[in-house]
One Martini backbone bead per residue (centre of mass of N, CA, C, O) as a GRO file, in nm:
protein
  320
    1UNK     BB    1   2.783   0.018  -0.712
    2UNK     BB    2   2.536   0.180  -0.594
    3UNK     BB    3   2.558   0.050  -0.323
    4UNK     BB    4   2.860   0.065  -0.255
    5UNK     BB    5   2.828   0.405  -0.274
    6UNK     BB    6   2.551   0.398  -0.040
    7UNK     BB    7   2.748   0.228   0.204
    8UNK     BB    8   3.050   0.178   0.215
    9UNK     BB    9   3.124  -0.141   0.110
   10UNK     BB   10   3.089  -0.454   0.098
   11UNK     BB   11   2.929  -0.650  -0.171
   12UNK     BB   12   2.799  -0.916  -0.226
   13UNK     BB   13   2.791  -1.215  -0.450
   14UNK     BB   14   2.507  -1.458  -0.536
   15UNK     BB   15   2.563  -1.570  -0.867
   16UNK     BB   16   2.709  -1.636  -1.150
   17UNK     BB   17   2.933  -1.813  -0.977
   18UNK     BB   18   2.890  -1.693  -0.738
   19UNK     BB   19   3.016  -1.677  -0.367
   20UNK     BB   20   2.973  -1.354  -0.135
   21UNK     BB   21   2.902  -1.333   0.127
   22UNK     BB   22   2.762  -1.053   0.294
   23UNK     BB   23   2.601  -0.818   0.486
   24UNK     BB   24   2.595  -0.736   0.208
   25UNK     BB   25   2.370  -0.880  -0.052
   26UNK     BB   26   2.346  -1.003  -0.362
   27UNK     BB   27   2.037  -1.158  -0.574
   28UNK     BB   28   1.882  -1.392  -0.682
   29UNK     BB   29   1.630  -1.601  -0.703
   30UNK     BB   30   1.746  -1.846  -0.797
   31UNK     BB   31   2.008  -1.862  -0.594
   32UNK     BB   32   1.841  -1.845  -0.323
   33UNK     BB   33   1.680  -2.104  -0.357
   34UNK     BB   34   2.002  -2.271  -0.374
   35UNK     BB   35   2.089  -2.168  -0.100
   36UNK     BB   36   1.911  -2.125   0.162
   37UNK     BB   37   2.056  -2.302   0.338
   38UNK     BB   38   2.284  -2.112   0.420
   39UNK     BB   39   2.131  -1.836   0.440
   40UNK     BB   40   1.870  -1.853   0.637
   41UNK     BB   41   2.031  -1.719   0.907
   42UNK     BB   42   2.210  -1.445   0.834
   43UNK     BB   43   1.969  -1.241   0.812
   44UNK     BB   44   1.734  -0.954   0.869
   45UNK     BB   45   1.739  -0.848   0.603
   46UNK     BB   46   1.465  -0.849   0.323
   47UNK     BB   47   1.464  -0.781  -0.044
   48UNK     BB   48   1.236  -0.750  -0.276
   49UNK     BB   49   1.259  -0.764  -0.567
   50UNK     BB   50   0.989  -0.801  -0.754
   51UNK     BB   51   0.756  -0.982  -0.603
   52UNK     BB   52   0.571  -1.104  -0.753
   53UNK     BB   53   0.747  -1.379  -0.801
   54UNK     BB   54   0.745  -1.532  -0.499
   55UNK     BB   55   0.477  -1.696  -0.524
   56UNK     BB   56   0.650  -1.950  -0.680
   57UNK     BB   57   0.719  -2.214  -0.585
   58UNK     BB   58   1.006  -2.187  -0.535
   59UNK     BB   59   1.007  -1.909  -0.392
   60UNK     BB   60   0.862  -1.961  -0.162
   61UNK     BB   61   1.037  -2.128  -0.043
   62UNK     BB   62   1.290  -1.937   0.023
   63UNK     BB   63   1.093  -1.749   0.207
   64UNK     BB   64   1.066  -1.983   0.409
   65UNK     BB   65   1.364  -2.020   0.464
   66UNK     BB   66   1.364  -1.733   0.559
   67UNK     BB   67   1.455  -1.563   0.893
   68UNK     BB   68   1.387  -1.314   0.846
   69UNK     BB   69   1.225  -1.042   1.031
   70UNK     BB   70   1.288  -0.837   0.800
   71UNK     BB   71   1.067  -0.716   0.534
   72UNK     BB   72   1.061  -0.633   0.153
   73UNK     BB   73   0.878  -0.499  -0.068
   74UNK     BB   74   0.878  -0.452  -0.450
   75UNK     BB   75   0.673  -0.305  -0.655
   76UNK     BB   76   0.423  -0.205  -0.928
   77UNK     BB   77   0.310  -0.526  -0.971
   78UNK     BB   78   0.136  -0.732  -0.770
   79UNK     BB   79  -0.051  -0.850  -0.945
   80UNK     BB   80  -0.181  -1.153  -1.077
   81UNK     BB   81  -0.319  -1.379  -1.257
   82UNK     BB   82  -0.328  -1.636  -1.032
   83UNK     BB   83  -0.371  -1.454  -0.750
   84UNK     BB   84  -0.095  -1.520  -0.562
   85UNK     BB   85  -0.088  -1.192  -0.455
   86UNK     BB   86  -0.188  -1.345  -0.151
   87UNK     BB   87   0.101  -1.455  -0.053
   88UNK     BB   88   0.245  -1.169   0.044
   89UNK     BB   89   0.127  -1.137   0.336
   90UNK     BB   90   0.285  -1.403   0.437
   91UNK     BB   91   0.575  -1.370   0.269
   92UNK     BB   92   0.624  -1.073   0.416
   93UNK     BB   93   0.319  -0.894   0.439
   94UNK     BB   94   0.197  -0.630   0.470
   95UNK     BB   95   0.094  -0.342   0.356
   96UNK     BB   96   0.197   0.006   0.340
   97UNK     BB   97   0.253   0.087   0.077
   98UNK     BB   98   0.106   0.323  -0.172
   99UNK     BB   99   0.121   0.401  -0.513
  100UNK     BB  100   0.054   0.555  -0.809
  101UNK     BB  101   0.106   0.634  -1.106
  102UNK     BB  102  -0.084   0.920  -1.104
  103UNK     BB  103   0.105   1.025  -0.831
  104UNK     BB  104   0.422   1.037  -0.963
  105UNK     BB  105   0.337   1.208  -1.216
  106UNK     BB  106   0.582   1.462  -1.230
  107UNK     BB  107   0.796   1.435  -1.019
  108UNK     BB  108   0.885   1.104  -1.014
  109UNK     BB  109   0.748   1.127  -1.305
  110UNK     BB  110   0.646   1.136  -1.575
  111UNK     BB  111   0.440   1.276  -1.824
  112UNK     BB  112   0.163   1.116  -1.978
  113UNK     BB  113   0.039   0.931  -2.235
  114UNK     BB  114  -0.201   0.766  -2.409
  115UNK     BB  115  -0.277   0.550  -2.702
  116UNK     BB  116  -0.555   0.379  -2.910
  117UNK     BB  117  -0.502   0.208  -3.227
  118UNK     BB  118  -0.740   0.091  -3.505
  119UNK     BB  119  -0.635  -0.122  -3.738
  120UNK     BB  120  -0.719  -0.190  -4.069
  121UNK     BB  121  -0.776  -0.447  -4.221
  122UNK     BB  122  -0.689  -0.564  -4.510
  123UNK     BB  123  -0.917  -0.749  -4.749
  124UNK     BB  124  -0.701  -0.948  -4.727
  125UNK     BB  125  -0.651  -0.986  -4.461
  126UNK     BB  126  -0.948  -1.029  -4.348
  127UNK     BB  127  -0.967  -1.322  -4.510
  128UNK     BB  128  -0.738  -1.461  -4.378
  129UNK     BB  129  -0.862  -1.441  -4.062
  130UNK     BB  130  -1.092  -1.560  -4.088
  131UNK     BB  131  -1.046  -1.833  -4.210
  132UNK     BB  132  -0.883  -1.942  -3.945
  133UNK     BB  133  -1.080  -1.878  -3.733
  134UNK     BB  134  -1.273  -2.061  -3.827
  135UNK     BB  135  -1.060  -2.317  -3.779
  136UNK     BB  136  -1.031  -2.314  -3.491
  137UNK     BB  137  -1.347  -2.237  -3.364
  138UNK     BB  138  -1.470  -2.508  -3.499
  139UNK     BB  139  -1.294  -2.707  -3.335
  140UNK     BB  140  -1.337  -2.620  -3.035
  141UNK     BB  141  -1.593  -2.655  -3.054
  142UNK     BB  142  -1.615  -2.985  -3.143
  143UNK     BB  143  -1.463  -3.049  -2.837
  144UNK     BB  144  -1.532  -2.858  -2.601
  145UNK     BB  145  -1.434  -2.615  -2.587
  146UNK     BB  146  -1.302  -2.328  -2.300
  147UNK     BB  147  -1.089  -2.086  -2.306
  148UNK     BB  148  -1.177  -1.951  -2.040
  149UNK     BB  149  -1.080  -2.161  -1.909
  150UNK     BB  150  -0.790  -2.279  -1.719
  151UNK     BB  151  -0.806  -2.580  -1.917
  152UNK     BB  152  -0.787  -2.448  -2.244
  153UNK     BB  153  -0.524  -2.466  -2.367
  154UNK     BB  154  -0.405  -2.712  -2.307
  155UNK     BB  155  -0.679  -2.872  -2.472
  156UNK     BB  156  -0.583  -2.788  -2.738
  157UNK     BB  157  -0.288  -2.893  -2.732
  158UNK     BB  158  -0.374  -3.177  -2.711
  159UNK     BB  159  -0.602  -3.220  -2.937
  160UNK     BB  160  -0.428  -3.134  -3.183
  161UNK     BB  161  -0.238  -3.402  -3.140
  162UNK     BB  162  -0.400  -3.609  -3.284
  163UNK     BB  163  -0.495  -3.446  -3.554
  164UNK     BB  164  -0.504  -3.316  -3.869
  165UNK     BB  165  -0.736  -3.121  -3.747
  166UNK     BB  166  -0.612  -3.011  -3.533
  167UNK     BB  167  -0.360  -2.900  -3.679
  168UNK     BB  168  -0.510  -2.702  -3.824
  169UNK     BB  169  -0.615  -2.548  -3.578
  170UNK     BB  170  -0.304  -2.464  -3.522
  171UNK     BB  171  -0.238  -2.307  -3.767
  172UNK     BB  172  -0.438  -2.116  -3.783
  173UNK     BB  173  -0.401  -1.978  -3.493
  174UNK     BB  174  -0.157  -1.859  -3.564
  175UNK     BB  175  -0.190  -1.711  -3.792
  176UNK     BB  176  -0.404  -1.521  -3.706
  177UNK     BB  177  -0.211  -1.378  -3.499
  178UNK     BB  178  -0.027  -1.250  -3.667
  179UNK     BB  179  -0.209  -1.083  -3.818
  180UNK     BB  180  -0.270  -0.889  -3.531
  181UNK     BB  181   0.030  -0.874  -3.443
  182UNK     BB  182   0.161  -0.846  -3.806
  183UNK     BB  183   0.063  -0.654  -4.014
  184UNK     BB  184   0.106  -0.453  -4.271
  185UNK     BB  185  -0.089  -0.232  -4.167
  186UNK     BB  186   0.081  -0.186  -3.893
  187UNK     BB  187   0.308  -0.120  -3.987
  188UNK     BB  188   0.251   0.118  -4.134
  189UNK     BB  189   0.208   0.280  -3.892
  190UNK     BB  190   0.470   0.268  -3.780
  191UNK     BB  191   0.593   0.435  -3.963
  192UNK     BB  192   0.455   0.691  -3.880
  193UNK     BB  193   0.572   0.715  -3.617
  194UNK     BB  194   0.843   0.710  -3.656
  195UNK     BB  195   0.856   0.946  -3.807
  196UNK     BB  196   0.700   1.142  -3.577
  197UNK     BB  197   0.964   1.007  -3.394
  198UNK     BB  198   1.277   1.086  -3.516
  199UNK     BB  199   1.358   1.277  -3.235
  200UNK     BB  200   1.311   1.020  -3.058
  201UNK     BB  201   1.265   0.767  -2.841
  202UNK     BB  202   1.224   0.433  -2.922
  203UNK     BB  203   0.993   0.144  -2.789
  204UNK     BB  204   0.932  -0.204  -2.914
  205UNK     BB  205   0.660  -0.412  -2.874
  206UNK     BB  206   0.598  -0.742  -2.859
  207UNK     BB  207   0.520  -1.097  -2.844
  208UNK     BB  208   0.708  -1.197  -3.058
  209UNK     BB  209   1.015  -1.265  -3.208
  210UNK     BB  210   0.905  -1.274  -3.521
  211UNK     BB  211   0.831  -0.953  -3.503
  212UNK     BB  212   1.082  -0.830  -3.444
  213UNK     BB  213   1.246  -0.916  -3.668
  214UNK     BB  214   1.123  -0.786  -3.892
  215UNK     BB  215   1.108  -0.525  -3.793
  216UNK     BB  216   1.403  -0.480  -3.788
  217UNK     BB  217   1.442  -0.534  -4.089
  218UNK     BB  218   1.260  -0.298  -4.225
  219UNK     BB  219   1.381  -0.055  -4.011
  220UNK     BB  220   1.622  -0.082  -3.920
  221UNK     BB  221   1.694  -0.218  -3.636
  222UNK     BB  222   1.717  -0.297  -3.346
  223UNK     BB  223   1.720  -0.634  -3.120
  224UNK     BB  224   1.561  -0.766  -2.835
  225UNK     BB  225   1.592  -1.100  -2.696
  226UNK     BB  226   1.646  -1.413  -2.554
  227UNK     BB  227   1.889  -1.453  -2.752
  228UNK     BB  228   2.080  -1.214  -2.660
  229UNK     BB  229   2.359  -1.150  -2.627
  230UNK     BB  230   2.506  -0.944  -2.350
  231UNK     BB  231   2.697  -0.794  -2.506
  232UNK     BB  232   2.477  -0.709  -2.738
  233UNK     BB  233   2.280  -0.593  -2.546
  234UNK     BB  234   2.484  -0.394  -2.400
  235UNK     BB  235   2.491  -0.205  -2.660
  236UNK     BB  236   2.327  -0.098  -2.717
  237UNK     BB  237   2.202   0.043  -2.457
  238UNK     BB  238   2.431   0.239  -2.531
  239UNK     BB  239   2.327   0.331  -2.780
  240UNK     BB  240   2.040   0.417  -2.659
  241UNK     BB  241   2.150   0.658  -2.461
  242UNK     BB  242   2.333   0.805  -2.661
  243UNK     BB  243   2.197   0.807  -2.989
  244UNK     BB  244   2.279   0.613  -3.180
  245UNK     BB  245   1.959   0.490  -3.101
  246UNK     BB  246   1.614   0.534  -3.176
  247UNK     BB  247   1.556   0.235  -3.183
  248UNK     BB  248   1.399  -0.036  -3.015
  249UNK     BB  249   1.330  -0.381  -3.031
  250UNK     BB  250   1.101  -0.600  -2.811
  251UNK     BB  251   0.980  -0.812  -2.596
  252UNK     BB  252   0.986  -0.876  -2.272
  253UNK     BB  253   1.263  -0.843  -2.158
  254UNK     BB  254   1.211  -0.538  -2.105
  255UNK     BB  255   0.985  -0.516  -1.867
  256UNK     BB  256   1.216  -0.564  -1.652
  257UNK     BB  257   1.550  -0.463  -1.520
  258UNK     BB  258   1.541  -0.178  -1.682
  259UNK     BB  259   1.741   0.139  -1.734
  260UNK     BB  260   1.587   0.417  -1.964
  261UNK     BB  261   1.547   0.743  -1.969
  262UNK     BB  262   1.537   0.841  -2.210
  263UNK     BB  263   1.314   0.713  -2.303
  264UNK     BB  264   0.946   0.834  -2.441
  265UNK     BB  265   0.829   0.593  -2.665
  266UNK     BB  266   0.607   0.378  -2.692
  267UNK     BB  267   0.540   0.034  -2.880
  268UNK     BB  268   0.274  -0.144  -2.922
  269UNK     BB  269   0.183  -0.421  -3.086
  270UNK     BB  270   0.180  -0.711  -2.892
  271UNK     BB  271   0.031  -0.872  -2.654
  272UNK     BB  272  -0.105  -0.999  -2.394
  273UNK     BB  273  -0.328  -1.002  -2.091
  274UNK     BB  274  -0.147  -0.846  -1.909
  275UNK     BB  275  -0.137  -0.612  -1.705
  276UNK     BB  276   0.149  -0.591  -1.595
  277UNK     BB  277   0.259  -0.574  -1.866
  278UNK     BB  278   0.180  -0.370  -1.932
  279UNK     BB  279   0.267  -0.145  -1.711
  280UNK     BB  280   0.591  -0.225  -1.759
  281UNK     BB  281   0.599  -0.077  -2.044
  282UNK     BB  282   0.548   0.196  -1.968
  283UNK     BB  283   0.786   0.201  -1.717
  284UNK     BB  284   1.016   0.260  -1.954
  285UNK     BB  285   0.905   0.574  -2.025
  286UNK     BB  286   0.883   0.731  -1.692
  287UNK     BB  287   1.149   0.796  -1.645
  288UNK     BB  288   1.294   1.102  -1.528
  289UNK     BB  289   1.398   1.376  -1.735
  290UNK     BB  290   1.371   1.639  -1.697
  291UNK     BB  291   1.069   1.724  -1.922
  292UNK     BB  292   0.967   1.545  -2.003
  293UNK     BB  293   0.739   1.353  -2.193
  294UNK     BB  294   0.517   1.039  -2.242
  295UNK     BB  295   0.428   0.809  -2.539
  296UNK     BB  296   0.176   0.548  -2.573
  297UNK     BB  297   0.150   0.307  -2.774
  298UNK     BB  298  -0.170   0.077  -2.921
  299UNK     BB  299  -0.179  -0.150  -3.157
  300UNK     BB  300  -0.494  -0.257  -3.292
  301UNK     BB  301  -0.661  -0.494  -3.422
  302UNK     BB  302  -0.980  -0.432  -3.593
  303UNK     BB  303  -1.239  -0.708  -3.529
  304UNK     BB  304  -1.026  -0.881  -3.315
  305UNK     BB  305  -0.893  -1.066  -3.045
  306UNK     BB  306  -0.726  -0.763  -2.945
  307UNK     BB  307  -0.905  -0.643  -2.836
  308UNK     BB  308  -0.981  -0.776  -2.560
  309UNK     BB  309  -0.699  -0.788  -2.491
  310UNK     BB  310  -0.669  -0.498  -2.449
  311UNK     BB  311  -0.889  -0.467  -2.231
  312UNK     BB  312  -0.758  -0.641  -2.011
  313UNK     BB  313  -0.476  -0.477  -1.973
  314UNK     BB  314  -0.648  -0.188  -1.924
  315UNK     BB  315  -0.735  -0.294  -1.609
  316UNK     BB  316  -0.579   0.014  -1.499
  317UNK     BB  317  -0.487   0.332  -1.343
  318UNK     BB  318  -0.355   0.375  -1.521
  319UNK     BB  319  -0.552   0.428  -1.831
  320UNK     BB  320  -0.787   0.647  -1.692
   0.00000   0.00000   0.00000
């Protein structure tokens, strides 16, 4: 609707089930992969929105079938954990504007602050902690693996299914991240900033579907996950910008493709190493809307290996 009211004209529109092309025309990268053969030589200028995607093999096929000669990329997080984002010069062009989140807040970007809070774990947690991680590291070591290699990952999950030590060296591994990621040491203080926040809009972010419905469940709050059917989806959504609900709950599905403008408060309970990931998640609460201020926190258990990746997610410019 706001493509079609500020060009006048009919738009296109080609995935869901539909195949409309017009001279605009709007599209997933989904169904332009499964299209290119047809639309391939249909347009002359292409915009990649959220191109940091574009580089994944099957989407660079799809740009390299379009012969569109004017490309246009956009994103806020063009960097990759993968390195691919080397491809985006190939695949669209070279970079022409940059401007980064602190030269943006005020103007046209909130102002914001961001705040790390490192949650003490209680005696009993902090020895459930240890013994589970005692048990996962000590396979690890004895199998010669280095988590740290690009092919650390993999390497575990292949030798724990081998063996019952393996098998619980992998229940152990969950066991431990679950205690970091969803301690109740953590939901306590998140208690307090919830009462902290309870006339703000309040946006909370998860790694794993597990603690998001915890959290919904113990705070009665509604959650979004990618099992949220769409029309479910969008009632929240709805809810939370009138002011129905002023908190959600939420694991990846929301750090990009939705405009939140009332949100003004985030909280990171738990997430990956991905500095995008960090990133997409404060810009969810960073839309202008009168003189608004937004508040970033990001609680981390103290003296577990969430310290670190708290540190790898959060070198990023935002965050200085």
């Amino acid at each position: 609707d706001l493509i079609r009211s500020s060009f006048g004209g009919e738009v296109g529109v080609i995935g869901g089930g539909e195949y409309r092309p017009a001279p605009i025309t709007v599209t997933t990268y989904d169904s332009a992969h499964l299209h290119m053969d047809n639309l391939g030589a249909r347009f002359g200028l292409v915009v990649f929105d959220e191109c940091h995607h574009l580089p994944g093999d099957a989407y660079a096929i799809a740009a390299l079938s379009c012969l569109a000669p004017y490309r246009l990329g956009l994103t806020a997080t063009p960097e990759r954990a993968d390195g691919r984002h080397d491809q985006l010069n190939h695949l669209i062009g070279p970079e022409v504007y940059r401007c980064d989140v602190g030269d943006l807040a005020g103007d046209y970007l909130a102002e914001y602050s961001v705040e790390q809070i490192l949650v003490e774990l209680s005696p009993q947690e902090r020895a459930r902690y240890e013994q589970n991680r005692g048990v996962y590291l000590q396979f690890i070591r004895s199998q010669g693996i280095r988590m740290g290699r690009p092919d650390g990952w993999s390497q575990f999950v292949i030798r724990s299914s081998r063996s019952a030590q393996g098998r619980a060296a992998m229940k152990a591994y969950q066991a431990q991240k679950h205690l970091a990621f969803a301690a109740p040491s953590k939901l306590n203080y998140l208690e307090h900033l919830l009462v902290k926040h309870r006339k703000d809009r309040v946006l909370l972010f998860t790694e794993r579907n597990q603690s998001a419905y915890e959290i919904s469940r113990r705070f009665l709050v509604p959650v979004i996950t990618h099992q949220t059917k769409v029309t479910e989806r969008s009632a929240i959504l709805e809810g939370f910008s009138k002011g129905v609900y002023g908190v959600v709950a939420t694991t990846k599905v929301l750090n990009e493709g939705v405009d939140m403008p009332e949100a003004n408060v985030g909280i990171v309970l738990s997430g990956s190493g991905s500095v995008r990931e960090h990133v997409q998640r404060l810009g969810r609460i960073l839309r202008k809307q009168g003189d608004k201020r937004a508040m970033l926190y990001e609680l981390v258990a103290s003296d577990t290996s969430e310290e670190s990746t708290s540190t790898r997610r959060r070198d990023h410019v935002a965050y200085n």
